[in-house]
CSV table of C-alpha atoms in Angstrom, one decimal:
chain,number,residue,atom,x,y,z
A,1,UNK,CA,-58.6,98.6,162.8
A,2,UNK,CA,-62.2,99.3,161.7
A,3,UNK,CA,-63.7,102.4,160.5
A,4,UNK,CA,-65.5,102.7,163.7
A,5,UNK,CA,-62.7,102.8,165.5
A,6,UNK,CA,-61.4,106.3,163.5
A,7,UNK,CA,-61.4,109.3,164.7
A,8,UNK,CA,-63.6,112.2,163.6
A,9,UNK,CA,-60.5,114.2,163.3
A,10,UNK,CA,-58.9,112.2,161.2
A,11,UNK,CA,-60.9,113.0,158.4
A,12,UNK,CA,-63.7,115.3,156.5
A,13,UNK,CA,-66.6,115.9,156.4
A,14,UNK,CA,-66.8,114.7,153.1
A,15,UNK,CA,-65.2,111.9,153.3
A,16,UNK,CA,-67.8,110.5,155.7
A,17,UNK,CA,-70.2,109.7,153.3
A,18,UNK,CA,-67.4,107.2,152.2
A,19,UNK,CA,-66.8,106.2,156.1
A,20,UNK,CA,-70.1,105.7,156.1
A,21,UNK,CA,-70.6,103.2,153.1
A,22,UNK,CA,-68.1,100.3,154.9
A,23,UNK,CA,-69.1,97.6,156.8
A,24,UNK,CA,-67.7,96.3,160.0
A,25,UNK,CA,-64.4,94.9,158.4
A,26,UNK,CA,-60.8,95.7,158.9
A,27,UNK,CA,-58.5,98.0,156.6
A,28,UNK,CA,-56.8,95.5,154.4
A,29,UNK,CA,-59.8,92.9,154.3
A,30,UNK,CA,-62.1,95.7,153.3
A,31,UNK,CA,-59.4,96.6,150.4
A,32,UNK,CA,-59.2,92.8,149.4
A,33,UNK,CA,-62.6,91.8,149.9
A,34,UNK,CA,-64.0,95.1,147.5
A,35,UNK,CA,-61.2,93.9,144.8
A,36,UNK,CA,-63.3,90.4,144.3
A,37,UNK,CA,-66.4,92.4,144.7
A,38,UNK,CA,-65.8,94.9,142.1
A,39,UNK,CA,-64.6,92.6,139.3
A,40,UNK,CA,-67.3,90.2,139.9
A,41,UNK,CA,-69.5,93.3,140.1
A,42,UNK,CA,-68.1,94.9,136.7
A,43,UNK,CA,-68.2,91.1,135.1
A,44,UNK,CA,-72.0,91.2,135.7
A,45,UNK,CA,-72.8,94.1,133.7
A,46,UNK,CA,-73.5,93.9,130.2
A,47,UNK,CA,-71.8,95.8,127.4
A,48,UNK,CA,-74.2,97.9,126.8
A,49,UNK,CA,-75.2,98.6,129.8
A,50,UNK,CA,-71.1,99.7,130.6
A,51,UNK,CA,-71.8,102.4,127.7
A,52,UNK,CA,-75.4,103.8,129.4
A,53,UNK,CA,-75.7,107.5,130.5
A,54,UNK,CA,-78.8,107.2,132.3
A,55,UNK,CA,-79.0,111.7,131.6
A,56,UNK,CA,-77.1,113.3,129.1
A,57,UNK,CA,-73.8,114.6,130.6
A,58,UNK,CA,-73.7,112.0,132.9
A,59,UNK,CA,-71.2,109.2,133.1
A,60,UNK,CA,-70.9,106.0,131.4
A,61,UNK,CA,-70.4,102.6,133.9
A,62,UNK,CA,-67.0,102.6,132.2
A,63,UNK,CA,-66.5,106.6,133.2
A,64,UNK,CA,-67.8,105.5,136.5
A,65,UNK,CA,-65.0,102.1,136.7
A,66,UNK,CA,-61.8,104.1,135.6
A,67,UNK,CA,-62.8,107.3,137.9
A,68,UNK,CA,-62.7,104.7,140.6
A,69,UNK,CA,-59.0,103.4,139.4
A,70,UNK,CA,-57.5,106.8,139.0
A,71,UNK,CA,-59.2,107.9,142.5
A,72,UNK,CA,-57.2,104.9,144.2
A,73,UNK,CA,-54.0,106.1,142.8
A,74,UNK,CA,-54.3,109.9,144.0
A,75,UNK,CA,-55.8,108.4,147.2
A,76,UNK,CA,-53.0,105.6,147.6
A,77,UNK,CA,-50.3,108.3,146.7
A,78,UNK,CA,-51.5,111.0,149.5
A,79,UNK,CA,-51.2,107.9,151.4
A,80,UNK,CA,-47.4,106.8,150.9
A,81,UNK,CA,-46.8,110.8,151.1
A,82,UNK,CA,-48.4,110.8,154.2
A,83,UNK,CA,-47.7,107.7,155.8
A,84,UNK,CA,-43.7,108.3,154.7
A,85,UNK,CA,-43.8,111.8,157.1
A,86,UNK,CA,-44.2,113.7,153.9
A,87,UNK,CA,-46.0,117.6,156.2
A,88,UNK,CA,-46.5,118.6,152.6
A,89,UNK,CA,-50.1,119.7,151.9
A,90,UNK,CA,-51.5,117.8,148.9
A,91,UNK,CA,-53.5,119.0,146.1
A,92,UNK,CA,-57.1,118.4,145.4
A,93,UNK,CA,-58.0,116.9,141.9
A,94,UNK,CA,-61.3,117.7,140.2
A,95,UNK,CA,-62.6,114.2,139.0
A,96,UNK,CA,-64.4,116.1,135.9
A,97,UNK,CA,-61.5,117.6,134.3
A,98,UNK,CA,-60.5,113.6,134.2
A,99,UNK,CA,-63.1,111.8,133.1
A,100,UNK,CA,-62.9,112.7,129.5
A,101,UNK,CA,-59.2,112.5,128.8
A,102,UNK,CA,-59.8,109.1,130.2
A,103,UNK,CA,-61.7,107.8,127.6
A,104,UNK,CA,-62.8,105.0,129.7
A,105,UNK,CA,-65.6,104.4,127.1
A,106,UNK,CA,-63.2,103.8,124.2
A,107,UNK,CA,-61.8,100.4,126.1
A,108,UNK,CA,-62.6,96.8,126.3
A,109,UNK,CA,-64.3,95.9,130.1
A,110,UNK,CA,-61.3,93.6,130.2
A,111,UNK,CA,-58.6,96.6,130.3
A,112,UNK,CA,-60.6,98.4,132.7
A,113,UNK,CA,-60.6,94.8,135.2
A,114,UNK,CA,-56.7,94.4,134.4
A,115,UNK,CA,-55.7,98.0,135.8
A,116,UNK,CA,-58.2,98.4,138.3
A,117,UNK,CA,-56.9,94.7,139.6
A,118,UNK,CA,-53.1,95.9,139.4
A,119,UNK,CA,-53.7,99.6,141.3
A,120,UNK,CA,-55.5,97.7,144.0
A,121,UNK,CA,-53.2,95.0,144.2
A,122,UNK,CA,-50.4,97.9,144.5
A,123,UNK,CA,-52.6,99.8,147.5
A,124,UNK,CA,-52.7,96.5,149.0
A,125,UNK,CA,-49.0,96.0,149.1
A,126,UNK,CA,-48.8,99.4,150.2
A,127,UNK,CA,-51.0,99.0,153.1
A,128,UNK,CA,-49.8,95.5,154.2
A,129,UNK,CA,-46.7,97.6,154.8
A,130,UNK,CA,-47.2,100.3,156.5
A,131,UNK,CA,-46.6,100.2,160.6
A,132,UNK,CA,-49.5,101.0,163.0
A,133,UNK,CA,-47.9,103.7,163.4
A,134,UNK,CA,-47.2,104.7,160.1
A,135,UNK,CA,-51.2,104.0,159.7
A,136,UNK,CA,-51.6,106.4,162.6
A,137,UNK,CA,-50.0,109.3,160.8
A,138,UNK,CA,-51.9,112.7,159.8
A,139,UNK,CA,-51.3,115.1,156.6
A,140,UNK,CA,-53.5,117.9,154.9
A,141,UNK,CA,-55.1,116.6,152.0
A,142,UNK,CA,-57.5,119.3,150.1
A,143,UNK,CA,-57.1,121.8,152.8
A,144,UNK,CA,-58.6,119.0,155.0
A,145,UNK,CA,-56.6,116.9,157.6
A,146,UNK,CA,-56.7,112.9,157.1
A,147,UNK,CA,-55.0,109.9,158.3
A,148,UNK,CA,-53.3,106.9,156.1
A,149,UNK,CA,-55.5,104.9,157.7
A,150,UNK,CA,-59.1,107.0,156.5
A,151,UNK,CA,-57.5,107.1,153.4
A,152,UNK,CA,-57.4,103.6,153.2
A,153,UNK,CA,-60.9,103.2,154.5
A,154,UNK,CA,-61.9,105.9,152.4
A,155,UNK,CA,-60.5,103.9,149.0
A,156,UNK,CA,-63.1,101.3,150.0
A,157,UNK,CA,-66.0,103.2,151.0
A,158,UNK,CA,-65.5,105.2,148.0
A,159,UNK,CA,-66.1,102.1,145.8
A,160,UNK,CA,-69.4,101.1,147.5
A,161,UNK,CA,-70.9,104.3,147.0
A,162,UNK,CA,-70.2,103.8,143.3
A,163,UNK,CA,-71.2,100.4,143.7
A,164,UNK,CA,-74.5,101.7,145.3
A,165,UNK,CA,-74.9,104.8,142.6
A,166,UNK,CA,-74.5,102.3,139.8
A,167,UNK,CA,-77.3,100.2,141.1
A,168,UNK,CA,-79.5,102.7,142.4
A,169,UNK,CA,-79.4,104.9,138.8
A,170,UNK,CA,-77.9,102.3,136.0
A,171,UNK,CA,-79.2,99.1,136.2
């Protein structure tokens, strides 16, 4: 399956923009191909470039890297709750109340690559596993109704748009 190939109904509004930011590649291949891509991506940057705040307030490269990790694992979670028949609605999370007990900015780029690498080697097991029709499945997530699968596209589109922020306002 592609993104294309989603339904409109199968997620947000505001997860289009993240829709939006893939290419024409399948779910797992868009998930493997983005973990090459953002270590080799991350690897560029220089240290102190990791630690810039381009405006005061704003986040570090680092902030930016471990929001990105911690978004996979609440996105990869709604997923197994959703794509396990799990009608519960799921919470929201407010990615500003994180970023500071992270403390992203206080580790070595080589941590950051190391979990980033084993949460998205996790969501790719997870994926690889799921049925099509497991894939298929539909929850509330944040009051909004999504599918495994536009979660899964979502996790990828999510990390180009960071991808694109970081070049477009960091470097």
């Amino acid at each position: 399956m592609k993104p294309n190939e989603l339904s409109k109904t199968e997620y947000s509004s505001f997860n289009a923009t993240y829709i939006n930011a893939l290419e024409d590649v399948n779910l797992v291949e868009g998930l493997e191909k983005g973990l090459d891509q953002m270590i080799s991506f991350i690897s560029s940057i220089s240290v102190e470039k990791l630690n810039y705040r381009y405006a005061e307030n704003k986040w570090t490269i680092k902030d930016i890297f471990l929001h990105l990790i911690d978004a996979e694992r609440i996105f990869a979670y709604r997923a197994l709750r959703i794509g396990r028949g799990d009608k519960t609605p799921l919470a929201g999370f407010e990615e500003n109340d994180y970023v500071p007990n992270a403390m992203a900015n206080s580790r070595t780029v080589e941590s950051l690559i190391e979990e980033f690498r084993f949460v998205r080697n996790a969501t790719l097991c997870l994926f690889n596993n799921f049925s099509d029709e497991q894939l298929a499945y539909v929850g509330t997530s944040s009051n909004n109704t999504i599918s495994v699968r536009a979660i899964g596209f979502i996790i990828s589109g999510h990390q180009n748009h960071h991808i694109r922020i970081i070049k477009e306002r960091y470097l």
